[in-house]
Amino acid sequence: MSSPAHRLAVYLDQRRRMGEPGVVPDQFEPGELLASLKSRLAAAPSVPAPRRGGRAHAGGRRGSRTEAAGPASRGPVPPPSRSPSITPDSPPSPDYAALRETALACVRCRLSEGRRHVVFSDGNPAARLMIVGEAPGAREDATGLPFVGQAGKLLDLILASVSLSRRDSVYICNVLKCRPPGNRNPLPDEIEACARLLKGQIELVAPEVLLAVGSFAAQWLTGTTRPLGKLRGKVYSYQGVPLVVTYHPAALLRNPGWNRLCWDDLQLLCRVMDEA
Ligand code: URA
């Protein structure tokens, strides 16, 4: 059963392919947007889920397998596609599987002591777009999946607004794989201890485009300490991979006035993905 955000992404993509211009309001106040999206979905003809391994849409051209970590796993550990010879049916990359195993067993910092689950990733490791967030929160720690709380719901809607879906067309992970207690900010030594996992994910998933959400991911990927408001609006390069940065969805929930800026960032992201 696909989620409303996934169905919406597929529906919006169909409309876009049929030549319909942008259908997303300038402001996406979550409650209002959800209501408007629900009514669109109710009015939309039902759309079949994309074929497993098929090209769902522009954002997911490298297959459509879904990955989840931990006991809430929704499917098998998938292979990141790294060359044309790797098909959706190829066996999982030993390197990627090994990296994930390393993460699940990691005790390199204090966060391992209080965690319930290591939150490695979600989405499609064969996707063109990798999204990097900050760190798991309570729900993520409980489920083993990134961005499943309120901020995650908003992220799914934001992605759907540009016809991307977590299931098919993005790979999602965080700077930190374990929850900081009380959702405090990540500490520098925790970021340092976790960095090799994120570096490994970027190398093995080999995305065509990166999107950093929030200042911790944006600063780590740009190698700066500038505030997000000063970083956004430009295209960076992380080891040759184009990088766009935007606000964290949790920050958007607290500051709805930034929605318009986030929308602008998404338009920039779409242009970068079109060119990549
Ligand atoms: N915020 C993040 O940055 N990541 C998550 O996984 C959840 C909330």
XYZ file of C-alpha atoms and ligand atoms in Angstrom:
284
model
C 0.000 0.000 0.000
C 1.658 3.271 -1.063
C 1.613 6.325 1.174
C -0.466 9.406 0.305
C 2.744 11.347 -0.363
C 3.936 8.662 -2.769
C 0.605 8.506 -4.564
C 0.624 12.268 -4.753
C 4.138 12.315 -6.190
C 3.115 9.825 -8.872
C -0.053 11.780 -9.592
C 1.765 15.121 -9.823
C 4.347 13.559 -12.070
C 1.602 12.288 -14.374
C 0.067 15.756 -14.514
C 3.467 17.302 -15.184
C 4.091 14.881 -18.032
C 0.713 15.843 -19.463
C 1.922 19.431 -19.562
C 0.165 20.835 -16.525
C 2.148 23.694 -15.008
C 3.102 23.858 -11.328
C 0.321 22.762 -9.045
C 1.843 23.595 -5.712
C 0.863 26.671 -3.762
C 3.488 29.269 -2.914
C 3.022 28.602 0.752
C 2.871 25.118 2.085
C 1.552 25.451 5.568
C 1.489 21.729 6.434
C -2.144 21.425 7.554
C -3.496 23.371 4.604
C -1.253 21.650 2.112
C -2.181 18.230 3.421
C -5.878 19.048 3.129
C -5.408 20.362 -0.403
C -3.322 17.346 -1.381
C -5.871 14.949 0.065
C -8.631 16.507 -1.995
C -6.456 16.355 -5.113
C -5.773 12.713 -4.455
C -9.444 12.004 -3.849
C -10.241 13.648 -7.176
C -7.388 11.965 -9.031
C -7.816 8.766 -10.991
C -6.092 5.971 -9.120
C -2.557 5.486 -10.283
C -0.752 2.169 -10.166
C 2.462 2.067 -8.151
C 5.491 2.099 -10.429
C 6.777 -1.310 -11.422
C 9.508 -2.580 -9.126
C 12.824 -1.856 -10.759
C 11.187 0.330 -13.372
C 11.710 4.028 -13.946
C 9.138 5.734 -11.805
C 9.837 9.254 -13.010
C 12.564 11.737 -13.620
C 13.765 11.587 -10.049
C 14.147 7.830 -9.849
C 15.775 6.735 -12.988
C 18.083 4.167 -11.459
C 15.562 1.645 -10.207
C 12.935 1.600 -7.517
C 14.051 -0.548 -4.666
C 13.347 0.600 -1.173
C 15.690 0.294 1.735
C 15.017 0.443 5.409
C 17.240 -0.236 8.369
C 16.489 -2.006 11.610
C 13.506 -4.045 12.681
C 11.051 -1.753 10.924
C 12.636 -2.886 7.675
C 10.249 -2.625 4.744
C 12.268 -4.643 2.296
C 15.540 -6.303 1.459
C 18.830 -4.431 1.641
C 19.130 -3.136 -1.901
C 22.075 -2.686 -4.193
C 23.304 0.791 -4.936
C 23.633 0.979 -8.726
C 27.124 2.115 -9.569
C 27.523 1.096 -13.163
C 25.254 0.201 -16.066
C 26.095 -3.456 -15.468
C 24.354 -3.306 -12.088
C 20.660 -3.915 -12.612
C 17.861 -3.771 -10.059
C 18.165 -7.532 -9.787
C 21.887 -7.611 -9.111
C 22.875 -8.951 -5.692
C 23.495 -6.333 -2.984
C 26.851 -4.634 -3.132
C 29.052 -6.241 -0.473
C 30.565 -2.832 0.248
C 27.234 -1.185 0.884
C 25.960 -4.081 2.942
C 29.215 -4.028 4.926
C 28.929 -0.286 5.541
C 25.405 -0.756 6.826
C 26.506 -3.606 9.083
C 29.331 -1.419 10.408
C 26.843 1.330 11.186
C 24.423 -1.004 12.926
C 27.210 -2.238 15.213
C 28.893 1.148 15.767
C 29.963 2.112 19.287
C 32.362 4.893 18.340
C 30.638 7.569 20.396
C 28.445 8.050 23.452
C 25.262 8.096 21.386
C 25.470 4.335 20.979
C 24.783 3.961 24.700
C 21.271 5.366 24.697
C 20.018 4.442 21.254
C 17.264 2.010 20.446
C 18.129 1.793 16.767
C 20.841 2.961 14.462
C 19.074 4.984 11.780
C 21.033 4.254 8.633
C 18.816 5.282 5.725
C 15.554 5.021 3.894
C 14.486 5.390 0.291
C 16.111 4.096 -2.836
C 19.900 3.668 -2.929
C 19.664 3.733 -6.713
C 18.013 7.188 -6.665
C 19.596 10.178 -8.334
C 19.028 12.402 -5.296
C 20.464 11.911 -1.811
C 18.975 13.941 1.034
C 21.062 14.469 4.138
C 19.396 15.572 7.379
C 20.730 16.164 10.864
C 20.081 13.307 13.286
C 17.321 10.909 14.302
C 14.652 12.072 16.718
C 12.504 9.991 19.048
C 10.370 8.367 16.362
C 13.336 7.648 14.167
C 15.153 6.080 17.121
C 12.076 3.948 17.830
C 11.598 2.772 14.246
C 15.108 2.745 12.775
C 14.003 4.937 9.859
C 14.964 8.561 9.170
C 12.402 11.343 8.928
C 9.298 9.510 10.090
C 8.063 12.112 12.606
C 6.338 15.445 11.956
C 9.346 16.863 10.121
C 9.494 13.716 8.019
C 5.844 14.041 7.028
C 6.520 17.579 5.884
C 9.608 16.399 4.025
C 7.504 13.811 2.168
C 5.040 16.533 1.177
C 7.803 18.875 0.071
C 9.259 16.089 -2.060
C 5.851 15.237 -3.469
C 5.397 18.875 -4.467
C 8.235 18.415 -6.954
C 7.149 14.912 -7.963
C 9.744 13.099 -5.899
C 8.946 10.271 -3.545
C 10.882 8.714 -0.713
C 10.091 5.248 -1.983
C 11.398 5.660 -5.495
C 13.346 8.756 -6.168
C 15.370 9.741 -3.139
C 17.805 8.179 -0.715
C 17.584 9.700 2.772
C 20.090 9.645 5.580
C 21.455 11.865 8.340
C 24.766 13.307 9.478
C 24.338 11.344 12.730
C 22.970 7.816 12.720
C 22.021 7.771 16.416
C 19.693 10.041 18.344
C 21.250 12.746 20.526
C 19.517 12.648 23.918
C 16.605 15.047 24.207
C 17.087 15.962 20.531
C 19.965 18.260 21.405
C 22.271 19.450 18.645
C 24.958 17.056 17.434
C 28.339 17.661 19.076
C 31.486 18.079 16.999
C 33.056 14.811 18.189
C 29.838 12.911 17.379
C 29.798 14.369 13.882
C 33.443 13.428 13.509
C 32.812 9.861 14.736
C 29.925 9.416 12.291
C 31.539 11.124 9.308
C 33.040 7.993 7.802
C 29.573 6.445 7.555
C 28.147 9.427 5.699
C 31.226 9.620 3.479
C 30.803 5.916 2.741
C 27.119 6.325 1.933
C 27.821 9.149 -0.501
C 30.610 7.199 -2.146
C 28.685 3.930 -2.478
C 25.273 5.348 -3.352
C 26.994 7.780 -5.734
C 24.068 10.201 -6.085
C 23.930 12.608 -8.996
C 22.705 15.419 -6.745
C 22.804 16.090 -2.987
C 20.271 18.051 -0.954
C 21.278 19.111 2.555
C 18.366 19.932 4.853
C 19.315 22.011 7.857
C 22.477 23.710 8.940
C 24.359 20.675 10.271
C 24.158 18.807 6.970
C 24.712 21.988 4.963
C 27.774 22.986 6.962
C 29.275 19.500 6.917
C 28.790 19.087 3.177
C 30.007 22.584 2.285
C 32.850 22.462 4.805
C 31.869 25.840 6.249
C 30.364 27.205 9.438
C 28.137 29.756 7.725
C 24.501 29.937 8.824
C 21.977 28.268 6.561
C 20.349 31.533 5.573
C 23.675 32.623 4.095
C 24.405 29.271 2.460
C 21.121 28.680 0.674
C 20.395 29.861 -2.858
C 23.636 28.597 -4.411
C 24.837 25.356 -5.906
C 27.878 23.822 -4.217
C 29.934 20.780 -5.037
C 30.676 17.951 -2.639
C 33.505 15.976 -4.198
C 32.159 16.776 -7.645
C 28.503 16.082 -6.769
C 26.252 19.158 -7.117
C 24.835 20.169 -3.758
C 21.803 22.329 -2.918
C 20.972 23.312 0.647
C 17.694 24.283 2.237
C 15.976 24.659 5.581
C 15.296 21.667 7.761
C 11.578 20.754 7.691
C 11.466 21.065 11.494
C 12.647 24.662 11.089
C 9.892 25.240 8.511
C 7.323 23.974 10.984
C 8.552 26.599 13.450
C 9.009 29.358 10.847
C 6.337 29.124 8.137
C 7.667 32.386 6.697
C 10.593 30.394 5.305
C 8.356 28.163 3.168
C 8.689 30.428 0.181
C 12.496 30.313 0.441
C 12.378 26.525 0.678
C 10.196 26.441 -2.415
C 12.796 28.560 -4.236
C 15.501 26.131 -3.105
C 13.464 23.230 -4.487
C 13.141 24.959 -7.825
C 16.928 25.334 -7.827
C 17.225 21.646 -6.948
C 14.952 20.707 -9.861
C 17.045 22.760 -12.266
C 20.209 21.102 -11.004
C 18.604 17.660 -11.374
C 17.476 18.499 -14.902
C 21.023 19.433 -15.785
C 22.784 16.628 -13.911
N 15.390 15.293 11.694
C 16.478 14.881 10.998
O 17.347 15.672 10.664
N 16.542 13.595 10.676
C 15.626 12.719 10.984
O 15.782 11.556 10.639
C 14.510 13.153 11.703
C 14.401 14.457 12.053
